[in-house]
Amino acid sequence: MTEKKPGAGLRGQSAGQTEICTVGASGNSLRYRGYAVDELAEKASFNEVAHLILKGHLPNQDELDAYTSRLKALRGLPDALKEVLERIPANAHPMDVLRTGCSFLGNLETEESFDDQQDMADRLLATFPSMITYWYRYSHDGKRIDVETDDDSIGGHFLHLLHGKAPSELHARVMDVSLILYAEHEFNASTFTARVCASTLSDMHSCVTGAIGSLRGPLHGGANEMAMAMLEKYHSPEQAREDVLRKLEEKEKIMGFGHAVYREKDPRNAIIREWSRKLAEDVGDDTLFPVSEIVEKTMWDEKKLFANADFYHASAYHFMGIPTSLFTPIFVMSRVTGWCAHIMEQRANNRIIRPGADYIGPEDRSVPSIDQRQ
Ligand SMILES: CC(=O)SCCNC(=O)CCNC(=O)[C@H](O)C(C)(C)COP(=O)(O)OP(=O)(O)OC[C@H]1O[C@@H](n2cnc3c(N)ncnc32)[C@H](O)[C@@H]1OP(=O)(O)O
Ligand SMILES: O=C([O-])CC(=O)C(=O)O
């Protein structure tokens, strides 16, 4: 481990209060507004969880029906946004596409007043799957797709647009669970980015655009893509184990492992691993899932490092035929709920976020003339 200067990463320091989520409050727990993520992933849909996070409570049946209809009605993209998406090249990173899409939508549907914040959040939640698949299908298949499907779930809608046909029940459920697992995680880097931006009283699209930029990095949301890039190189568990040992010997980071807050396990891992196992059976996989398992075991045996939420998302998404470059955009489609809830919470009790710093640079000195400088 490289020695970090004291205070690096603000690790372990509280940076404010929240009612939305607790991470690791009791051991390795994760709760959204008091509900354990395991229970939500078993008993709820992502639309219910989005309602919980954004509106503050689990919806009753009437509220859920109304919310589902509302989100479905908000899926369309303005023509000007479609034109912009069509100009983004096929080799662009899909996270850059969403960053641009979010920012451009902010020009067309600007948040004029914070009274509109719930509408802004719903619109972003409804349009991210449309934006990413519209661009992907146009740039890769030359097709201008109709982004308004009749699927109730956001995950099912995304798979429908991506593959041009309604997903199986299994795939729609896995996507729904995946979106539940990724929805919210307290003061993680992207959410904190959104809150810092919100604290200047900026608009919702600016806050979310910044958050997308933070999520893109391989130490955060980008890890699911990096994990897949590693896993797909292995043809057998033996080869995977040997290569991971070599990487550890060479002090390489293994993406999809470790966490800034959890110390023993990430509670989301067991859930997505189980769904990945089901998908592996469904497609008759005998390589990727066993390879993932041996990497997980080797990391634990050698380093006591556990798989985080990102690791088995790689194989799960792959089994559903999702291109690797779209993995992190799916995270955006989900985490936008958490981001927007935090932006609203920040606004409700706002003071500009402006921490201090411990200065460790040179003592005071005077400016030498240019011929005296080295
Ligand atoms: C949904 C999410 O965003 S979950 C996070 C997704 N990110 C990843 O999977 C990227 C890989 N993991 C990591 O880089 C880190 O574990 C992070 C960024 C998640 C957490 O970082 P930190 O809080 O600094 O980690 P922590 O203090 O526990 O790690 C200490 C040391 O453990 C080791 N370590 C931690 N994670 C790993 C890993 N994945 N592979 C190898 N060694 C690791 C390193 O030696 C690290 O020291 P270094 O930063 O000097 O290299
Ligand atoms: O909390 C974190 O640092 C990263 C994480 O797991 C998430 O954002 O889901």
Coordinates of C-alpha atoms and ligand atoms in Angstrom, one line a residue:
M1 CA 0.0 0.0 0.0
T2 CA 1.3 3.5 -0.8
E3 CA 1.4 5.8 2.2
K4 CA -1.4 8.4 1.9
K5 CA -1.1 11.8 3.5
P6 CA -3.4 12.3 6.5
G7 CA -6.9 13.2 5.6
A8 CA -6.7 11.8 2.0
G9 CA -10.1 11.0 0.7
L10 CA -11.8 12.5 3.8
R11 CA -12.1 8.9 4.9
G12 CA -14.2 8.3 8.0
Q13 CA -15.2 11.9 8.4
S14 CA -18.9 12.9 8.5
A15 CA -19.6 15.5 5.8
G16 CA -23.3 16.2 6.8
Q17 CA -26.6 14.6 7.7
T18 CA -28.9 12.6 5.5
E19 CA -32.3 10.9 5.9
I20 CA -32.0 8.9 2.7
C21 CA -29.6 6.1 3.3
T22 CA -27.3 4.4 5.8
V23 CA -24.2 2.5 4.6
G24 CA -22.5 0.2 7.1
A25 CA -24.4 1.7 10.1
S26 CA -24.7 -1.8 11.5
G27 CA -21.7 -3.8 10.2
N28 CA -22.3 -4.3 6.5
S29 CA -25.9 -3.1 6.3
L30 CA -27.3 -0.9 3.5
R31 CA -30.7 0.7 4.1
Y32 CA -32.8 3.1 2.0
R33 CA -34.9 5.2 4.3
G34 CA -34.7 2.5 6.9
Y35 CA -35.5 -0.5 4.6
A36 CA -32.8 -3.1 4.1
V37 CA -31.7 -3.4 0.5
D38 CA -31.9 -7.2 0.6
E39 CA -35.6 -7.0 1.5
L40 CA -36.3 -4.3 -1.1
A41 CA -34.5 -6.5 -3.8
E42 CA -36.7 -9.4 -2.8
K43 CA -40.1 -7.7 -2.3
A44 CA -40.1 -4.5 -4.3
S45 CA -39.8 -3.2 -7.9
F46 CA -37.3 -0.5 -8.9
N47 CA -40.3 1.9 -9.5
E48 CA -41.3 1.4 -5.9
V49 CA -37.7 2.0 -4.7
A50 CA -37.4 5.1 -6.9
H51 CA -40.6 6.4 -5.3
L52 CA -39.3 5.6 -1.9
I53 CA -36.0 7.5 -2.5
L54 CA -37.4 10.5 -4.4
K55 CA -40.8 11.0 -2.7
G56 CA -39.8 9.7 0.8
H57 CA -42.1 6.7 1.2
L58 CA -43.0 3.4 -0.4
P59 CA -46.0 3.9 -2.7
N60 CA -49.3 2.2 -2.1
Q61 CA -50.8 0.4 -5.2
D62 CA -52.6 3.6 -6.5
E63 CA -49.5 5.7 -6.1
L64 CA -47.4 3.0 -7.8
D65 CA -49.7 2.8 -10.7
A66 CA -49.8 6.5 -11.1
Y67 CA -46.0 6.8 -10.8
T68 CA -45.4 4.0 -13.3
S69 CA -47.8 5.7 -15.8
R70 CA -46.1 9.0 -15.2
L71 CA -42.6 7.7 -15.9
K72 CA -43.7 5.9 -19.0
A73 CA -45.3 9.1 -20.3
L74 CA -42.0 10.9 -19.8
R75 CA -39.8 8.6 -21.9
G76 CA -39.8 10.6 -25.2
L77 CA -36.8 12.7 -26.3
P78 CA -37.1 16.2 -27.9
D79 CA -36.0 16.3 -31.5
A80 CA -33.1 18.7 -30.8
L81 CA -31.7 16.2 -28.3
K82 CA -32.0 13.3 -30.8
E83 CA -30.1 15.5 -33.3
V84 CA -27.3 16.0 -30.8
L85 CA -27.2 12.3 -29.9
E86 CA -27.0 11.5 -33.6
R87 CA -23.9 13.6 -33.9
I88 CA -22.0 11.7 -31.2
P89 CA -19.6 9.2 -32.8
A90 CA -20.0 5.4 -32.3
N91 CA -16.6 5.3 -30.5
A92 CA -17.6 7.8 -27.9
H93 CA -17.8 6.5 -24.3
P94 CA -21.5 6.0 -23.4
M95 CA -20.9 7.8 -20.1
D96 CA -19.8 10.9 -22.2
V97 CA -23.0 10.5 -24.2
L98 CA -25.1 10.6 -21.0
R99 CA -23.1 13.5 -19.7
T100 CA -23.8 15.4 -22.9
G101 CA -27.5 14.2 -23.0
C102 CA -28.2 15.4 -19.5
S103 CA -26.5 18.7 -20.0
F104 CA -28.2 19.3 -23.3
L105 CA -31.6 18.5 -21.9
G106 CA -30.9 21.2 -19.3
N107 CA -30.8 23.7 -22.2
L108 CA -34.2 22.6 -23.5
E109 CA -36.0 22.0 -20.2
T110 CA -34.2 24.3 -17.8
E111 CA -35.1 24.1 -14.2
E112 CA -36.4 27.6 -13.7
S113 CA -37.6 27.1 -10.1
F114 CA -36.8 24.6 -7.4
D115 CA -40.6 24.1 -7.2
D116 CA -40.0 22.0 -10.3
Q117 CA -37.4 19.7 -8.8
Q118 CA -39.5 16.6 -8.5
D119 CA -40.5 16.9 -12.1
M120 CA -36.9 17.4 -13.2
A121 CA -35.9 14.2 -11.3
D122 CA -38.7 12.1 -12.8
R123 CA -37.9 13.4 -16.3
L124 CA -34.2 12.4 -16.0
L125 CA -35.1 9.0 -14.5
A126 CA -37.5 8.4 -17.5
T127 CA -35.2 9.7 -20.2
F128 CA -31.7 8.2 -19.4
P129 CA -32.6 4.7 -20.9
S130 CA -34.1 6.4 -23.9
M131 CA -31.0 8.7 -24.4
I132 CA -28.4 5.9 -24.2
T133 CA -30.2 3.4 -26.4
Y134 CA -31.2 6.0 -29.0
W135 CA -27.6 7.0 -29.4
Y136 CA -26.4 3.4 -29.2
R137 CA -28.8 2.0 -31.8
Y138 CA -28.3 5.0 -34.2
S139 CA -24.5 5.0 -34.0
H140 CA -24.1 1.2 -34.1
D141 CA -27.0 0.0 -36.2
G142 CA -28.0 3.1 -38.1
K143 CA -31.5 2.9 -36.7
R144 CA -33.6 5.8 -35.4
I145 CA -35.6 3.9 -32.7
D146 CA -38.9 4.8 -31.2
V147 CA -38.0 5.2 -27.5
E148 CA -41.5 5.0 -26.2
T149 CA -42.2 1.3 -25.3
D150 CA -45.0 0.0 -23.1
D151 CA -42.8 -1.8 -20.6
D152 CA -43.7 -0.9 -17.1
S153 CA -40.2 -1.3 -15.7
I154 CA -37.3 0.9 -16.5
G155 CA -35.0 -2.1 -16.8
G156 CA -37.3 -3.9 -19.1
H157 CA -37.8 -0.7 -21.2
F158 CA -34.0 -0.4 -21.5
L159 CA -33.5 -4.0 -22.6
H160 CA -36.4 -3.7 -25.1
L161 CA -34.9 -0.6 -26.7
L162 CA -31.4 -2.2 -26.7
H163 CA -32.3 -5.5 -28.3
G164 CA -35.4 -4.4 -30.3
K165 CA -37.6 -6.9 -28.5
A166 CA -39.3 -7.3 -25.1
P167 CA -37.0 -9.0 -22.6
S168 CA -37.7 -12.4 -20.9
E169 CA -39.2 -12.3 -17.4
L170 CA -35.9 -13.4 -16.0
H171 CA -34.0 -10.6 -17.7
A172 CA -36.6 -7.9 -16.8
R173 CA -36.4 -9.0 -13.1
V174 CA -32.6 -9.1 -13.0
M175 CA -32.5 -5.6 -14.4
D176 CA -35.0 -4.4 -11.9
V177 CA -33.0 -5.9 -9.0
S178 CA -29.8 -4.4 -10.4
L179 CA -31.4 -1.0 -10.5
I180 CA -32.6 -1.4 -6.9
L181 CA -29.0 -2.3 -5.8
Y182 CA -27.4 0.6 -7.5
A183 CA -30.0 3.2 -6.6
E184 CA -28.5 5.0 -3.5
H185 CA -25.4 4.9 -1.4
E186 CA -25.1 7.9 0.9
F187 CA -22.2 10.2 0.4
N188 CA -20.3 8.3 -2.3
A189 CA -18.2 10.3 -4.7
S190 CA -20.8 11.0 -7.4
T191 CA -23.5 11.8 -4.9
F192 CA -21.2 14.1 -3.0
T193 CA -20.3 15.8 -6.3
A194 CA -24.0 16.4 -6.9
R195 CA -24.5 17.8 -3.4
V196 CA -21.5 20.2 -3.7
C197 CA -22.9 21.5 -6.9
A198 CA -26.4 21.8 -5.4
S199 CA -25.0 23.7 -2.4
T200 CA -24.2 26.6 -4.8
L201 CA -27.9 26.7 -5.6
S202 CA -27.2 25.5 -9.1
D203 CA -29.8 23.7 -11.3
M204 CA -30.6 20.0 -11.3
H205 CA -29.1 19.2 -14.7
S206 CA -25.7 20.8 -13.7
C207 CA -25.7 18.7 -10.5
V208 CA -26.5 15.5 -12.3
T209 CA -24.1 16.2 -15.1
G210 CA -21.3 16.6 -12.6
A211 CA -22.3 13.4 -10.8
I212 CA -22.1 11.5 -14.1
G213 CA -18.6 12.7 -14.5
S214 CA -17.6 11.4 -11.1
L215 CA -19.4 8.0 -11.6
R216 CA -17.5 7.5 -14.8
G217 CA -14.1 6.9 -13.1
P218 CA -12.8 3.3 -12.7
L219 CA -12.5 3.7 -8.9
H220 CA -16.3 4.2 -8.7
G221 CA -19.0 3.2 -11.3
G222 CA -16.5 2.5 -14.1
A223 CA -15.3 -0.6 -12.1
N224 CA -18.0 -2.9 -13.5
E225 CA -16.7 -2.4 -17.1
M226 CA -13.1 -2.8 -15.9
A227 CA -14.1 -6.1 -14.1
M228 CA -15.6 -7.4 -17.4
A229 CA -12.6 -6.4 -19.4
M230 CA -10.5 -8.5 -17.0
L231 CA -12.8 -11.5 -16.8
E232 CA -13.4 -11.9 -20.5
K233 CA -9.6 -12.6 -21.0
Y234 CA -9.8 -15.8 -19.0
H235 CA -10.7 -19.1 -20.5
S236 CA -10.5 -21.2 -17.4
P237 CA -10.6 -20.7 -13.6
E238 CA -7.0 -21.9 -13.4
Q239 CA -5.8 -19.2 -15.8
A240 CA -7.9 -16.6 -13.9
R241 CA -6.4 -17.6 -10.5
E242 CA -2.8 -17.5 -11.8
D243 CA -3.3 -14.1 -13.5
V244 CA -4.9 -12.6 -10.4
L245 CA -2.0 -13.8 -8.3
R246 CA 0.4 -12.2 -10.7
K247 CA -1.5 -8.9 -10.7
L248 CA -1.5 -8.9 -6.9
E249 CA 2.2 -9.6 -6.9
E250 CA 2.7 -6.7 -9.2
K251 CA 0.5 -4.5 -7.0
E252 CA -2.2 -4.0 -9.6
K253 CA -5.7 -3.1 -8.5
I254 CA -8.4 -5.6 -9.3
M255 CA -11.5 -3.7 -10.2
G256 CA -14.7 -4.8 -8.5
F257 CA -13.0 -5.4 -5.2
G258 CA -12.7 -3.4 -2.0
H259 CA -14.8 -0.6 -0.7
A260 CA -14.3 2.8 1.0
V261 CA -16.8 2.1 3.8
Y262 CA -17.6 -1.6 4.1
R263 CA -14.9 -3.6 5.7
E264 CA -16.0 -7.3 5.4
K265 CA -18.5 -7.5 2.6
D266 CA -20.7 -5.4 0.3
P267 CA -24.3 -6.5 1.0
R268 CA -25.2 -6.1 -2.6
N269 CA -22.7 -8.6 -3.8
A270 CA -24.5 -11.8 -2.6
I271 CA -27.7 -10.6 -4.3
I272 CA -26.3 -9.9 -7.7
R273 CA -24.0 -13.0 -7.5
E274 CA -27.1 -15.2 -7.1
W275 CA -28.8 -13.6 -10.1
S276 CA -25.7 -13.9 -12.1
R277 CA -25.6 -17.7 -11.2
K278 CA -29.2 -18.0 -12.4
L279 CA -28.4 -16.2 -15.7
A280 CA -25.3 -18.5 -16.1
E281 CA -27.6 -21.5 -15.9
D282 CA -30.0 -20.0 -18.2
V283 CA -27.4 -19.4 -21.0
G284 CA -25.5 -22.7 -20.2
D285 CA -22.3 -20.8 -19.3
D286 CA -19.5 -22.9 -18.0
T287 CA -16.7 -20.3 -18.1
L288 CA -17.5 -16.8 -17.0
F289 CA -19.3 -17.6 -13.8
P290 CA -16.7 -20.1 -12.6
V291 CA -14.0 -17.7 -13.5
S292 CA -15.8 -14.9 -11.5
E293 CA -16.1 -17.3 -8.5
I294 CA -12.4 -18.2 -8.5
V295 CA -11.4 -14.5 -8.8
E296 CA -13.6 -13.7 -5.8
K297 CA -12.1 -16.6 -3.8
T298 CA -8.5 -15.8 -4.7
M299 CA -9.0 -12.1 -3.7
W300 CA -10.5 -13.1 -0.4
D301 CA -7.9 -15.9 0.3
E302 CA -4.9 -13.7 -0.6
K303 CA -5.9 -10.2 0.4
K304 CA -9.1 -10.5 2.4
L305 CA -10.6 -8.2 -0.2
F306 CA -14.3 -8.8 -1.0
A307 CA -16.3 -8.3 -4.2
N308 CA -18.2 -5.1 -4.2
A309 CA -21.5 -4.3 -6.0
D310 CA -19.8 -4.0 -9.3
F311 CA -18.1 -7.3 -9.6
Y312 CA -20.9 -9.8 -10.4
H313 CA -22.8 -7.1 -12.3
A314 CA -20.2 -7.6 -15.0
S315 CA -21.2 -11.3 -15.6
A316 CA -24.9 -10.6 -15.0
Y317 CA -25.1 -7.9 -17.6
H318 CA -22.9 -9.9 -20.0
F319 CA -25.2 -12.9 -19.8
M320 CA -28.1 -10.6 -20.8
G321 CA -26.3 -9.5 -24.0
I322 CA -25.5 -6.0 -22.8
P323 CA -22.4 -4.5 -24.4
T324 CA -19.7 -3.8 -21.7
S325 CA -19.5 -0.1 -22.5
L326 CA -23.1 0.3 -21.4
F327 CA -22.6 -1.1 -17.9
T328 CA -21.8 2.2 -16.2
P329 CA -24.7 4.0 -18.0
I330 CA -27.1 1.5 -16.4
F331 CA -25.6 2.6 -13.0
V332 CA -26.6 6.2 -14.0
M333 CA -30.2 5.1 -14.9
S334 CA -30.5 3.9 -11.3
R335 CA -28.3 6.3 -9.2
V336 CA -30.1 9.3 -10.7
T337 CA -32.7 8.6 -8.0
G338 CA -30.2 8.9 -5.2
W339 CA -28.5 11.9 -6.8
C340 CA -31.8 13.8 -7.2
A341 CA -32.9 12.9 -3.7
H342 CA -29.6 14.2 -2.3
I343 CA -29.8 17.4 -4.3
M344 CA -33.3 18.1 -2.9
E345 CA -32.1 17.2 0.6
Q346 CA -29.2 19.6 0.2
R347 CA -31.4 22.4 -1.0
A348 CA -33.8 21.9 1.9
N349 CA -31.1 22.7 4.5
N350 CA -28.5 24.5 2.4
R351 CA -25.2 26.1 3.3
I352 CA -22.6 26.3 0.6
I353 CA -20.2 23.3 0.9
R354 CA -16.8 24.8 1.4
P355 CA -14.4 22.8 3.7
G356 CA -11.0 24.1 4.8
A357 CA -7.7 22.6 3.9
D358 CA -4.5 22.0 5.9
Y359 CA -1.8 24.0 4.1
I360 CA 1.4 21.9 3.6
G361 CA 3.2 24.0 0.9
P362 CA 6.2 26.4 1.1
E363 CA 6.5 29.1 3.8
D364 CA 5.7 32.7 2.8
R365 CA 8.2 34.0 0.2
S366 CA 8.6 36.9 -2.2
V367 CA 8.5 36.7 -6.0
P368 CA 12.0 36.7 -7.5
S369 CA 12.7 38.5 -10.7
I370 CA 12.6 36.2 -13.8
D371 CA 16.4 36.0 -14.2
Q372 CA 16.8 34.8 -10.7
R373 CA 14.5 31.8 -11.1
Q374 CA 15.7 28.2 -11.8
Ligands
LIG1 C1 -20.2 0.8 -6.6 C2 -18.8 1.3 -6.3 O1 -18.5 2.4 -6.7 S1 -17.9 0.3 -5.4 C3 -16.2 0.7 -5.7 C4 -15.9 0.3 -7.1 N1 -14.4 0.5 -7.4 C5 -13.6 -0.5 -7.5 O2 -14.0 -1.7 -7.5 C6 -12.2 -0.2 -7.8 C7 -11.2 -1.1 -7.0 N2 -11.2 -0.8 -5.6 C8 -10.5 0.3 -5.1 O3 -9.8 1.0 -5.9 C9 -10.7 0.7 -3.7 O4 -11.0 -0.5 -2.9 C10 -11.8 1.7 -3.5 C11 -11.6 2.9 -4.4 C12 -13.2 1.1 -3.8 C13 -11.8 2.1 -2.0 O5 -10.6 2.8 -1.8 P1 -10.0 3.1 -0.3 O6 -11.0 3.5 0.6 O7 -8.8 4.0 -0.5 O8 -9.6 1.6 0.0 P2 -8.8 1.0 1.3 O9 -8.4 2.1 2.2 O10 -9.7 -0.1 1.8 O11 -7.6 0.3 0.5 C14 -6.4 0.3 1.0 C15 -5.5 -0.6 0.2 O12 -6.1 -1.8 -0.1 C16 -5.6 -2.3 -1.3 N3 -6.8 -2.4 -2.2 C17 -8.0 -1.9 -2.1 N4 -8.8 -2.3 -3.1 C18 -8.0 -3.1 -3.9 C19 -8.3 -3.7 -5.1 N5 -9.5 -3.7 -5.7 N6 -7.3 -4.5 -5.6 C20 -6.1 -4.6 -5.0 N7 -5.8 -3.9 -3.9 C21 -6.8 -3.2 -3.3 C22 -4.7 -1.3 -1.9 O13 -3.4 -1.6 -1.5 C23 -5.2 0.0 -1.2 O14 -4.1 0.9 -1.1 P3 -3.8 1.9 -2.4 O15 -5.1 2.8 -2.5 O16 -2.7 2.7 -1.9 O17 -3.6 1.1 -3.5
LIG2 O1 -20.2 4.3 -1.5 C1 -19.2 4.3 -2.3 O2 -18.1 4.8 -2.0 C2 -19.3 3.6 -3.6 C3 -20.5 2.7 -3.8 O3 -20.5 1.6 -3.3 C4 -21.6 3.3 -4.4 O4 -21.7 4.5 -4.7 O5 -22.6 2.5 -4.6

